[in-house]
Coordinates of C-alpha atoms in Angstrom, one line a residue:
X1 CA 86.8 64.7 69.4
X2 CA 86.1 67.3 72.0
X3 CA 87.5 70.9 72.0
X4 CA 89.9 70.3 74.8
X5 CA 90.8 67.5 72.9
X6 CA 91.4 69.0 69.7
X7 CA 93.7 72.2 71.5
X8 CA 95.7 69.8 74.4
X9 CA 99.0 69.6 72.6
X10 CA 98.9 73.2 73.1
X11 CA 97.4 73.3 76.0
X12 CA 100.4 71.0 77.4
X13 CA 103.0 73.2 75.8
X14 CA 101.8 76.1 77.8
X15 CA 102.0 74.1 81.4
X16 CA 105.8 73.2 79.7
X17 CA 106.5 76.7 79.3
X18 CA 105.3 78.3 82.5
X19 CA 106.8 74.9 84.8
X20 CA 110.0 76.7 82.7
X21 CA 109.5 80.0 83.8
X22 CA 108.8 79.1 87.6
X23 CA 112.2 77.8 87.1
X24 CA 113.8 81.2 86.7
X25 CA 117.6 81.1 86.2
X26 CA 117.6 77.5 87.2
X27 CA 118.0 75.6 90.4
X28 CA 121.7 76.4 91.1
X29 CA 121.0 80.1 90.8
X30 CA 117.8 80.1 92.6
X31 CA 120.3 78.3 95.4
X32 CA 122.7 81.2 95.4
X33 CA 120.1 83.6 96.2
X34 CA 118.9 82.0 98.8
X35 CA 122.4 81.1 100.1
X36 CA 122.4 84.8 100.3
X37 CA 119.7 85.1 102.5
X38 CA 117.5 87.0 99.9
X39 CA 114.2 85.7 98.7
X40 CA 113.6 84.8 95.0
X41 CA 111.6 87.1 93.3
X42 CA 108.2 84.4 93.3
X43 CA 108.8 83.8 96.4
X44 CA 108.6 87.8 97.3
X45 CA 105.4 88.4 94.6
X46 CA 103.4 85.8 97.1
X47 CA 104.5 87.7 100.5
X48 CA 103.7 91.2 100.0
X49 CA 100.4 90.7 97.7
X50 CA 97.5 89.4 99.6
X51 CA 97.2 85.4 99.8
X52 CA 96.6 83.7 96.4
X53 CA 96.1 87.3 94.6
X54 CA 98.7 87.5 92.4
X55 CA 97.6 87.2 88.6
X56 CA 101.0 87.2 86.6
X57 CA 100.8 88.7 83.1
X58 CA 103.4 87.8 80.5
X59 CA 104.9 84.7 82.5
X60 CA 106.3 82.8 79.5
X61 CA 107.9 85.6 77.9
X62 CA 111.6 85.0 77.9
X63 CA 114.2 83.3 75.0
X64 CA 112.9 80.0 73.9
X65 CA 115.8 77.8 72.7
X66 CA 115.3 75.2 70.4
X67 CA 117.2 72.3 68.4
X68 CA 117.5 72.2 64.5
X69 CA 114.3 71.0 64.2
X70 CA 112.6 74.1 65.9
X71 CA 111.9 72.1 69.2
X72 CA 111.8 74.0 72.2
X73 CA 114.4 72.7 74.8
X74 CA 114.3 75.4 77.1
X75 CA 113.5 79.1 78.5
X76 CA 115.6 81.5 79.7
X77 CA 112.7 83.6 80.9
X78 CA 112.6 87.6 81.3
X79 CA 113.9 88.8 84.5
X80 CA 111.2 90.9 85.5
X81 CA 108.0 90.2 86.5
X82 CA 105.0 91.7 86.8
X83 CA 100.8 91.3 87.0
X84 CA 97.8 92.0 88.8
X85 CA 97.5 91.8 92.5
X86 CA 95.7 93.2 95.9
X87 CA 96.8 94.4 98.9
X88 CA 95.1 95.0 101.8
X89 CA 92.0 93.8 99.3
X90 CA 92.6 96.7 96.7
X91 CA 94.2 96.1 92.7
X92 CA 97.5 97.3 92.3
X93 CA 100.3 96.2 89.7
X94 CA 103.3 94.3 91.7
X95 CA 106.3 93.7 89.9
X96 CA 109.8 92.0 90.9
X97 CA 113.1 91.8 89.5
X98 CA 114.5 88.3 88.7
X99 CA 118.5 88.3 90.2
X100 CA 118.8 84.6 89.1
X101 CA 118.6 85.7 85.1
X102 CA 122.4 87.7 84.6
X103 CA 121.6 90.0 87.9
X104 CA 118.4 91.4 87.1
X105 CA 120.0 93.3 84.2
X106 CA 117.8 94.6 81.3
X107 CA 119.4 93.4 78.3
X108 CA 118.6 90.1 79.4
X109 CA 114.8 90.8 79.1
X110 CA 111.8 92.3 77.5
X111 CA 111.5 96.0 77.4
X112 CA 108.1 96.1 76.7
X113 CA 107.3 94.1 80.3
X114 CA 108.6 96.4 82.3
X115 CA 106.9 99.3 80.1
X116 CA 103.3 97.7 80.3
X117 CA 104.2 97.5 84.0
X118 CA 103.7 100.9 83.9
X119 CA 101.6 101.5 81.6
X120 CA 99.3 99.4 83.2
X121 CA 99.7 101.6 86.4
X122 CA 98.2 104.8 85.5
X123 CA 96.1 103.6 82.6
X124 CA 94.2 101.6 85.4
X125 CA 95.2 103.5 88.1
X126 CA 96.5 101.3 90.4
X127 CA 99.2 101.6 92.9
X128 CA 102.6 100.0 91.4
X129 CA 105.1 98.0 93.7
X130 CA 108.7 97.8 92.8
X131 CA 110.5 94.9 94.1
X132 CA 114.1 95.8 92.7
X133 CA 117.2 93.1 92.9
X134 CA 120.0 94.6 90.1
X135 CA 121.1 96.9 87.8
X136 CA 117.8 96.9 85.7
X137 CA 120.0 98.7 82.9
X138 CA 121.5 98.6 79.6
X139 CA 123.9 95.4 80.0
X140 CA 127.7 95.4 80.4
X141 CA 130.4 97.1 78.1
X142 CA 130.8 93.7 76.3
X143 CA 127.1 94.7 75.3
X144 CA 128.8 98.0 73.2
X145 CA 131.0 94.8 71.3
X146 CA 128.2 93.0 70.8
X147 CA 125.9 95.6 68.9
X148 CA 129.3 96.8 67.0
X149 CA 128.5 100.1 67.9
X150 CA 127.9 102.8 71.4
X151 CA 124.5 104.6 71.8
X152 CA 123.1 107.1 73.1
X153 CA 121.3 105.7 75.9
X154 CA 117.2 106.3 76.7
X155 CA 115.0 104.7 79.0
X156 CA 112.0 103.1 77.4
X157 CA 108.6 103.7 78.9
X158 CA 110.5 106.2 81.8
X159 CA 107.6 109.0 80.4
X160 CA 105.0 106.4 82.0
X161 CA 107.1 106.3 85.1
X162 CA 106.7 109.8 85.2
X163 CA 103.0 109.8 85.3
X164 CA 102.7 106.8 87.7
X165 CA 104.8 109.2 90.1
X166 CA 101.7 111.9 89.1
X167 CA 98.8 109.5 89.0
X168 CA 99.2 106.8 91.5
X169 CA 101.5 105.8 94.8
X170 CA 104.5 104.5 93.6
X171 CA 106.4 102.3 96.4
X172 CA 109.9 100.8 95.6
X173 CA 111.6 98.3 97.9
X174 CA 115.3 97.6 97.0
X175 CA 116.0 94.1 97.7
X176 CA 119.8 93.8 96.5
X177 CA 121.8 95.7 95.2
X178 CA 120.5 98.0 92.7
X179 CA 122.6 100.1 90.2
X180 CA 122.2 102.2 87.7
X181 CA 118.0 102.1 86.3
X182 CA 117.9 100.2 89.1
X183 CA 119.0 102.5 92.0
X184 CA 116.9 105.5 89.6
X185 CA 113.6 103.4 89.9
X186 CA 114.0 103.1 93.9
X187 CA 114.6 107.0 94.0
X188 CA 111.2 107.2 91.3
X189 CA 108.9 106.5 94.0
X190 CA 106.6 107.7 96.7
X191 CA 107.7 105.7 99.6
X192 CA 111.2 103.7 99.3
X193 CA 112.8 100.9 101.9
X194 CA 116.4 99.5 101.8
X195 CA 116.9 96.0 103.8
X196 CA 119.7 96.2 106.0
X197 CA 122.8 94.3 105.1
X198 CA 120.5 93.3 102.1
X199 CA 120.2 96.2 100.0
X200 CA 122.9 98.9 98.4
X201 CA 122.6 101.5 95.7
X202 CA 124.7 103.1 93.4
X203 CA 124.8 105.1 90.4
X204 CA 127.7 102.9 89.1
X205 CA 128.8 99.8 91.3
X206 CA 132.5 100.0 93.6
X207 CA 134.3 98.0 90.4
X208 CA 132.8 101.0 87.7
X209 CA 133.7 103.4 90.3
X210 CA 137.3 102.2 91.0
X211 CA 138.0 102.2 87.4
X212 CA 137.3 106.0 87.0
X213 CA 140.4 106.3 90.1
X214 CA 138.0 106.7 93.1
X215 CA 139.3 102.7 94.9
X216 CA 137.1 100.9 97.1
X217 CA 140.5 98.2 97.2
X218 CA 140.9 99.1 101.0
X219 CA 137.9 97.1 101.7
X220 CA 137.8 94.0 102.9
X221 CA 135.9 92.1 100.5
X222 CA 133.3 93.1 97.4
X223 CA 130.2 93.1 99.8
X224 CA 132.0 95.6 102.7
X225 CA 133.0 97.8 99.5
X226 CA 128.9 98.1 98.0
X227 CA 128.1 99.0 101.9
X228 CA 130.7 101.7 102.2
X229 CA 129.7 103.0 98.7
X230 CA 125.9 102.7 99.2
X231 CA 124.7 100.8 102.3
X232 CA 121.7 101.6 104.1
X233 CA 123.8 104.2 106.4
X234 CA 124.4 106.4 103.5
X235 CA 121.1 106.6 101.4
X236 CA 118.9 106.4 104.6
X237 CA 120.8 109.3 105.9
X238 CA 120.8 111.6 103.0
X239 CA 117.2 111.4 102.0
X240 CA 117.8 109.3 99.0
X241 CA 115.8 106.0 100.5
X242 CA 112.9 107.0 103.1
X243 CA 113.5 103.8 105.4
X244 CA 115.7 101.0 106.7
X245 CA 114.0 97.1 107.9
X246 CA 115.9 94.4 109.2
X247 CA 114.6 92.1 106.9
X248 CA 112.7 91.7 103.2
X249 CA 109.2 90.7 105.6
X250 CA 109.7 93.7 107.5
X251 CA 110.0 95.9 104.1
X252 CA 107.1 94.2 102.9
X253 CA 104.8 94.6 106.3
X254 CA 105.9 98.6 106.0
X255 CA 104.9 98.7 101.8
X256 CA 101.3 97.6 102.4
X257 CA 101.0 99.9 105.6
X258 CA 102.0 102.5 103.7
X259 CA 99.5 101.8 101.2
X260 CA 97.0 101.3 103.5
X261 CA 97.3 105.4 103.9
X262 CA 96.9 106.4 100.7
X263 CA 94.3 106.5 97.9
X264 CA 94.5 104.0 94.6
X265 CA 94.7 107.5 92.6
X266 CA 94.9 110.7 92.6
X267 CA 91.3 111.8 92.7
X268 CA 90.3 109.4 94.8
X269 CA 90.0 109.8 98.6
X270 CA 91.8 107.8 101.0
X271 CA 90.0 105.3 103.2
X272 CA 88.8 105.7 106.9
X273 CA 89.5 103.1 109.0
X274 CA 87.5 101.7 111.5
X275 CA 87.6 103.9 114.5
X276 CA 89.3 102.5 118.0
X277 CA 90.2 105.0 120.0
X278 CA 88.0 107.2 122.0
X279 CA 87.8 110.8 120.5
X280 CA 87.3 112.0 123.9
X281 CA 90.5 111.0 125.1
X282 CA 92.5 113.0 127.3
X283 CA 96.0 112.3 128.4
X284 CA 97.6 113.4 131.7
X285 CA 100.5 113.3 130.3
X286 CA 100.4 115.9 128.1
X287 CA 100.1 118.5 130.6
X288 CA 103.6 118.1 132.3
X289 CA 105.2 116.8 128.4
X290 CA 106.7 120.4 128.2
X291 CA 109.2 121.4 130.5
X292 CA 109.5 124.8 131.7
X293 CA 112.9 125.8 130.9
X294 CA 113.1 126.1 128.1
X295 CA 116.3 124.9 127.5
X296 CA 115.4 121.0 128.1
X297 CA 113.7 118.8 125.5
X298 CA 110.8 116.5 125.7
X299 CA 109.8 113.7 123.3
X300 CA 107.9 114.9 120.3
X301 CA 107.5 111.4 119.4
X302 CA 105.9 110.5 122.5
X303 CA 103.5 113.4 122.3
X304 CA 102.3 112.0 119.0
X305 CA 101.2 108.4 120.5
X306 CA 99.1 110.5 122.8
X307 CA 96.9 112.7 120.2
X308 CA 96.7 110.5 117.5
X309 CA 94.6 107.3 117.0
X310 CA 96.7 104.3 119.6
X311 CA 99.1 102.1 117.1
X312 CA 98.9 104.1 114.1
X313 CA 101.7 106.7 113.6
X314 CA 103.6 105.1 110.4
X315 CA 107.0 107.3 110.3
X316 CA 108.9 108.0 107.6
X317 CA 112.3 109.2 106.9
X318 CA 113.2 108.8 110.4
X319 CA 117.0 109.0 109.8
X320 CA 117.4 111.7 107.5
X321 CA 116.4 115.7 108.4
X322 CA 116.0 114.6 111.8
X323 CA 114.5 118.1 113.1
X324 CA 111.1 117.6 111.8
X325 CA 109.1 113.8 112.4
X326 CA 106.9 113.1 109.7
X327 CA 104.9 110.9 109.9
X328 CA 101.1 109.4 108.6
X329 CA 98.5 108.5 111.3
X330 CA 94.8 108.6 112.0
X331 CA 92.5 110.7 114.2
X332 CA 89.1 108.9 114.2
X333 CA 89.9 106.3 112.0
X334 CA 90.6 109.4 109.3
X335 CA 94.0 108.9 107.6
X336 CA 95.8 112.4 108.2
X337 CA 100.0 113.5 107.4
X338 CA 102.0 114.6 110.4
X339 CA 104.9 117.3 110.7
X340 CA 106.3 117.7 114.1
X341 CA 109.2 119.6 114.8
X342 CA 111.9 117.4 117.2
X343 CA 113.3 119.4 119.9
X344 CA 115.8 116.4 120.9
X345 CA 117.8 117.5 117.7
X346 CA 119.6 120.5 117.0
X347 CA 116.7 122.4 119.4
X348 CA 113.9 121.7 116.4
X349 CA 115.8 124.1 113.5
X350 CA 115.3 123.3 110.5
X351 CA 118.2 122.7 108.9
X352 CA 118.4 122.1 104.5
X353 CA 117.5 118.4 105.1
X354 CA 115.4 118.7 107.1
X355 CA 113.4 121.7 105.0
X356 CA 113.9 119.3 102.1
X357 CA 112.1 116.4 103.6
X358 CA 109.3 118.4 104.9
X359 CA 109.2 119.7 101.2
X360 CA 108.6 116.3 99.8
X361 CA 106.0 115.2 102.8
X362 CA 103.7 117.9 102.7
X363 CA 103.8 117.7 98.5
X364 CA 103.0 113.9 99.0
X365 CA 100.1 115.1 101.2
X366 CA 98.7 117.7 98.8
X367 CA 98.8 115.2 95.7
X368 CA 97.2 112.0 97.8
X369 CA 94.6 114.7 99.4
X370 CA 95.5 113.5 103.3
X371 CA 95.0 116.8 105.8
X372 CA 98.0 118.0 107.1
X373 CA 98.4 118.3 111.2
X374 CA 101.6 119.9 112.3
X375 CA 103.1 119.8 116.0
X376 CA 105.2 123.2 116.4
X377 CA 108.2 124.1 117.8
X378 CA 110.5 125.7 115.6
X379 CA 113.4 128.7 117.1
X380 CA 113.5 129.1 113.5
X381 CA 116.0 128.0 110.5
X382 CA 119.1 126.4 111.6
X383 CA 121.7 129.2 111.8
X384 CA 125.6 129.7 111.5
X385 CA 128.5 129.6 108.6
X386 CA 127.8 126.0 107.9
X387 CA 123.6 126.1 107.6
X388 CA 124.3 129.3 105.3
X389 CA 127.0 127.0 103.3
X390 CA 124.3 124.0 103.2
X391 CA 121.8 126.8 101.4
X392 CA 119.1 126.4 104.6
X393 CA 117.4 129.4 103.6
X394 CA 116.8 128.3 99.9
X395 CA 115.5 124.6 101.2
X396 CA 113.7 126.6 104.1
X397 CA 112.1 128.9 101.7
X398 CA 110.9 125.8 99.4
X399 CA 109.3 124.3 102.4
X400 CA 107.5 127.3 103.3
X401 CA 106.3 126.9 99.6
X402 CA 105.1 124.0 100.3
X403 CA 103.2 124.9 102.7
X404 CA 101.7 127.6 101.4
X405 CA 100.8 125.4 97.8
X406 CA 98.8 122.9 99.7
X407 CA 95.5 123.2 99.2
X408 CA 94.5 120.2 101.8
X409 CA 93.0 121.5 105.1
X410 CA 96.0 121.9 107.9
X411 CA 95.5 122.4 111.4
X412 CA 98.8 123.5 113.6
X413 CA 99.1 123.1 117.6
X414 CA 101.8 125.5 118.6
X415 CA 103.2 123.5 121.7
X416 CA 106.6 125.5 122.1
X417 CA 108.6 127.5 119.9
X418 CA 107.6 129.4 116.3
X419 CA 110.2 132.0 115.7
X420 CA 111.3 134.4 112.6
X421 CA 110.6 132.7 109.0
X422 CA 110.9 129.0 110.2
X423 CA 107.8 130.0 112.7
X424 CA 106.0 131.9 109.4
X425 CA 106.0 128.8 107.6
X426 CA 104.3 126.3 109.9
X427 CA 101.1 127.1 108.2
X428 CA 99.5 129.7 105.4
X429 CA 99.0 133.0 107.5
X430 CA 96.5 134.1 104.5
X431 CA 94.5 131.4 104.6
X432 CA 91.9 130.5 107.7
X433 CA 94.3 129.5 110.6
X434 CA 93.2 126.1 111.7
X435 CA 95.2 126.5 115.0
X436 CA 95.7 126.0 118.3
X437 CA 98.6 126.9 121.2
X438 CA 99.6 125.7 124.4
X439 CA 100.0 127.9 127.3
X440 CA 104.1 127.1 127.3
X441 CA 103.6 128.8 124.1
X442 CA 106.6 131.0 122.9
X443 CA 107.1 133.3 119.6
X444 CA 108.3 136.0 117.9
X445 CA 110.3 137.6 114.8
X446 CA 113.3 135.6 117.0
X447 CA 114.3 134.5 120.6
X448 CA 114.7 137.3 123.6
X449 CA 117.8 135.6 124.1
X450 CA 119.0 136.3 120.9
X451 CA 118.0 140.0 120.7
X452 CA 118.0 141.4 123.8
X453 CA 121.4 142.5 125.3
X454 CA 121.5 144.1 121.4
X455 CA 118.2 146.1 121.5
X456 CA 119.0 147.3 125.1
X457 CA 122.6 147.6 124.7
X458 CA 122.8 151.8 125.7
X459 CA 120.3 150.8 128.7
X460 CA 122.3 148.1 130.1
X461 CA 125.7 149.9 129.5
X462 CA 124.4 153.1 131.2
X463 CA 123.1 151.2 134.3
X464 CA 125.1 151.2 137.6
X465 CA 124.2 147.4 137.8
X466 CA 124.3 146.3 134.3
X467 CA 123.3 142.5 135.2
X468 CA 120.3 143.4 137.4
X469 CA 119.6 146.1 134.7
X470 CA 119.4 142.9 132.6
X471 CA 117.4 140.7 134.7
X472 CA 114.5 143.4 135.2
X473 CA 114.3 143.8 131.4
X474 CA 114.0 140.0 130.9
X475 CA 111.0 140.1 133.5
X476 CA 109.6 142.6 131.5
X477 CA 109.8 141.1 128.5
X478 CA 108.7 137.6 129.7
X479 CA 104.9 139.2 130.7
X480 CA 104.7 140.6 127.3
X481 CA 105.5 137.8 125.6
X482 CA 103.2 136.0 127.9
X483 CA 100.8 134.0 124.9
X484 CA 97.8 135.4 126.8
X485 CA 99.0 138.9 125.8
X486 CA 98.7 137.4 121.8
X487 CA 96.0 136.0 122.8
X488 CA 94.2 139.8 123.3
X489 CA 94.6 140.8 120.2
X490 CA 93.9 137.6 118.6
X491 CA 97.1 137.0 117.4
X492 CA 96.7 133.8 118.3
X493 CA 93.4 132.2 117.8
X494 CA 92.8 130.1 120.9
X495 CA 94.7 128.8 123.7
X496 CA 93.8 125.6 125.2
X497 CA 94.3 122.9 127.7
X498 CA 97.1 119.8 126.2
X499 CA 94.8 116.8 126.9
X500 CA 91.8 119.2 124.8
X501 CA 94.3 118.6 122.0
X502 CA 93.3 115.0 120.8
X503 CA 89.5 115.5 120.3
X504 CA 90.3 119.0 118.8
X505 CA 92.2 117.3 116.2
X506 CA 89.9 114.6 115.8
X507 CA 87.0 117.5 115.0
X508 CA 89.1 118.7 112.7
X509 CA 89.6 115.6 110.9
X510 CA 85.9 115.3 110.8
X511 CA 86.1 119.0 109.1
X512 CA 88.7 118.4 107.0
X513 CA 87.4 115.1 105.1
X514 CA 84.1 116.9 105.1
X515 CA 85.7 120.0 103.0
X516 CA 88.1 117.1 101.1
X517 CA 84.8 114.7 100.3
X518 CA 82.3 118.2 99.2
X519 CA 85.4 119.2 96.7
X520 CA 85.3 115.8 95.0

């Protein structure tokens, strides 16, 4: 009798159990998902993880059910799944949520699979995807009946989600409707997608919420009440979720380009991609992108296809603290974070959101070690009863932080605008000044417009012609703050031509990855 022979009852009993588990909740469940235009959660493992990479750990765990004789009949297996995968050819941990075993929910599963997720995240350090469909929480209040008594409640294994969000990019795609751990473990992430009409998120779901007397009853039906309480329109728009798709391939095309930015670990450097765009390329179009008056806008986002590598500017957060872009791109192939102040919305102030997003992007960029270009033009903080009520200054202040923390090489191109703190904090003023301004260049402690019937009030007032008295003060004033003038006393470091401003960058992305690759 051969070895194989000896071990194939067991050997059969295995293939038995994992047919079970690829089973999930059962045919009529894995139905209903799929009536609801969602993916199962194999399904989803096979399409963001590179073709045939996907090692599964644990897949028989579950609750075996067997007849008086101890026979096993069947598996209800553990919702979540997890194992070894790559993407874009390099390891990271993928994990799914099972919606077809009671929603997802925890109490239906394993704890320790979820915490070995983890754990296998930053013990390894790999990158960890989170494909999250459902509560992913403590169960139902039947649960409390159940036990026969309440709890406090803890999170086991959240300390190792805290390290992963230290250690290693942490991406979280919400694929349903995620509440409770579940909408926590989307916010516990680096880069987070919601899938339109797909995905909602809530700290308690519209039936939890209607019960505490906030009603959700003057919706149409259950699915129009989850959108209205935490649709993609909310949690996009307040910074909670980065991005919106259209669809779960969309989400998963923008999860591996993500990761195709960032490092496996923190301490590792990013990868270079294979150059393809001539460093020596100078747009046109860059010398007319800035209109003289100064009161019309131009597209920043346009500006940044034309200085950064052709088909690489990955965006994030676009709908939420709209007056700053940021964005990850290349310059030579070098992978490089992008903040870029967007005139088309309230002028380019920064308002609280957008201070708080710019917060959490340059912090990203400091921990992942990816240089830091920013695109200027900033009249300063967003102003006015309602930006002092919103606390701008405090959110503007921690940006500014930020920026001075990071200890990644940044290089600034002052296009436009940099006025009063706002303009201060577009890079470290005590550190070497990796910048470089265009000739429509404009700064100051704040506008002429704003300052200057005030400062020359008396000279205006005692004039016989108070408006041309005006006028010939403006003319004044605009030669002095001419940026050639800053320029003289190397206030600014170097004016240049706009199409010089791609293969400047692209030398300083050479510089920077130099510095980054000598500091280890």
């Amino acid at each position: 009798m051969t070895l194989a022979q000896n071990w194939q009852d067991e050997l059969d009993e295995l293939r038995k159990r994992e047919a079970l588990a690829d089973e999930m909740g059962g045919a009529d469940k894995v139905a209903r998902q799929h009536a609801r235009g969602k993916m199962d959660a194999r399904a989803r493992l096979t399409a963001i993880c590179d073709p045939g990479s996907f090692r599964e750990i644990g897949k028989i765990a579950g609750k075996g059910h067997y007849d008086e004789s101890g026979d096993l009949q069947g598996v209800t297996p553990a919702p979540f799944l997890f194992g070894k995968a790559t993407v874009n050819g390099r390891p990271v941990v993928a994990t799914a949520d099972d919606f077809t075993i009671r929603g997802g929910a925890a109490d239906a599963g394993i704890k320790r699979k979820m915490v070995q997720a983890e754990q296998m995240a930053h013990e390894l350090k790999l990158p960890i995807i989170k494909m999250i469909d459902g509560t992913g929480g403590g169960g139902s209040v039947k649960t409390l009946e159940q036990i026969g008594a309440a709890y406090i409640p803890a999170v086991p294994g959240w300390g190792d989600t805290v390290k992963n969000l230290d250690t290693v990019p942490v991406v979280a795609l919400a694929l349903g409707p995620t509440a409770g751990l579940g909408a926590a473990r989307i916010a516990a992430s680096h880069y987070s997608i919601m899938v339109r009409g797909l995905s909602q998120l809530f700290a308690a779901g519209p039936a939890v919420v209607d019960g505490l007397g906030e009603a959700y009853k003057s919706a149409e039906d259950h699915q129009q009440a989850k959108e209205e309480l935490g649709g993609v329109d909310i949690h996009t728009r307040n910074g909670v979720v980065d991005d919106e798709v259209a669809s779960e391939e969309e989400a998963f095309a923008r999860a591996r380009y993500f990761l195709s930015f960032m490092p496996e670990h923190v301490g590792q450097h990013a990868r270079r991609a294979e150059p393809n765009d001539p460093v020596d390329r100078r747009e046109e179009a860059l010398l007319s992108l800035v209109p003289r008056d100064d009161k019309q806008v131009y597209s920043m986002r346009r500006a940044m296809d034309l200085i950064l590598d052709k088909g690489t500017v990955f965006e994030i957060g676009k709908n939420w603290g709209r007056a700053a872009i940021t964005a990850l791109a290349r310059l030579d192939g070098y992978p490089v974070a992008v903040v870029a102040s967007d005139p088309s919305y309230l002028g380019g102030s920064w308002e609280a959101k957008t201070s708080e997003k710019v917060e959490r992007f340059v912090k990203l960029a400091d921990q992942f070690r990816l240089p830091i270009v920013h695109l200027v033009d900033n009249p300063g903080f967003m102003i006015g009863r309602e930006a002092e009520v919103a606390g701008t200054i405090r959110y503007g202040v921690q940006a500014m932080n930020a920026i001075y923390k990071a200890t990644v090489p940044l290089a600034s191109i002052v296009m436009r605008r940099a006025y009063g703190i706002a303009g201060s904090a577009m890079s470290n003023a005590d550190l070497y000044q990796y910048r470089y301004c265009w000739p429509s260049g404009d700064w100051g402690s704040l506008p002429i417009a704003g300052g200057l019937e005030v400062a020359y009030k008396s000279e205006i007032a005692a004039s016989d012609d108070p408006e041309a008295e005006l006028e010939a003060i403006k003319e004044r004033l605009n030669k002095v703050t001419s940026p050639f003038r800053s320029a003289e006393l190397f206030n600014v470091e170097d004016i240049i031509d706009p199409r010089d401003t791609r293969p400047l960058l692209c030398e300083f992305a050479d510089l920077a990855w130099r510095k980054l690759k000598a500091d280890g």
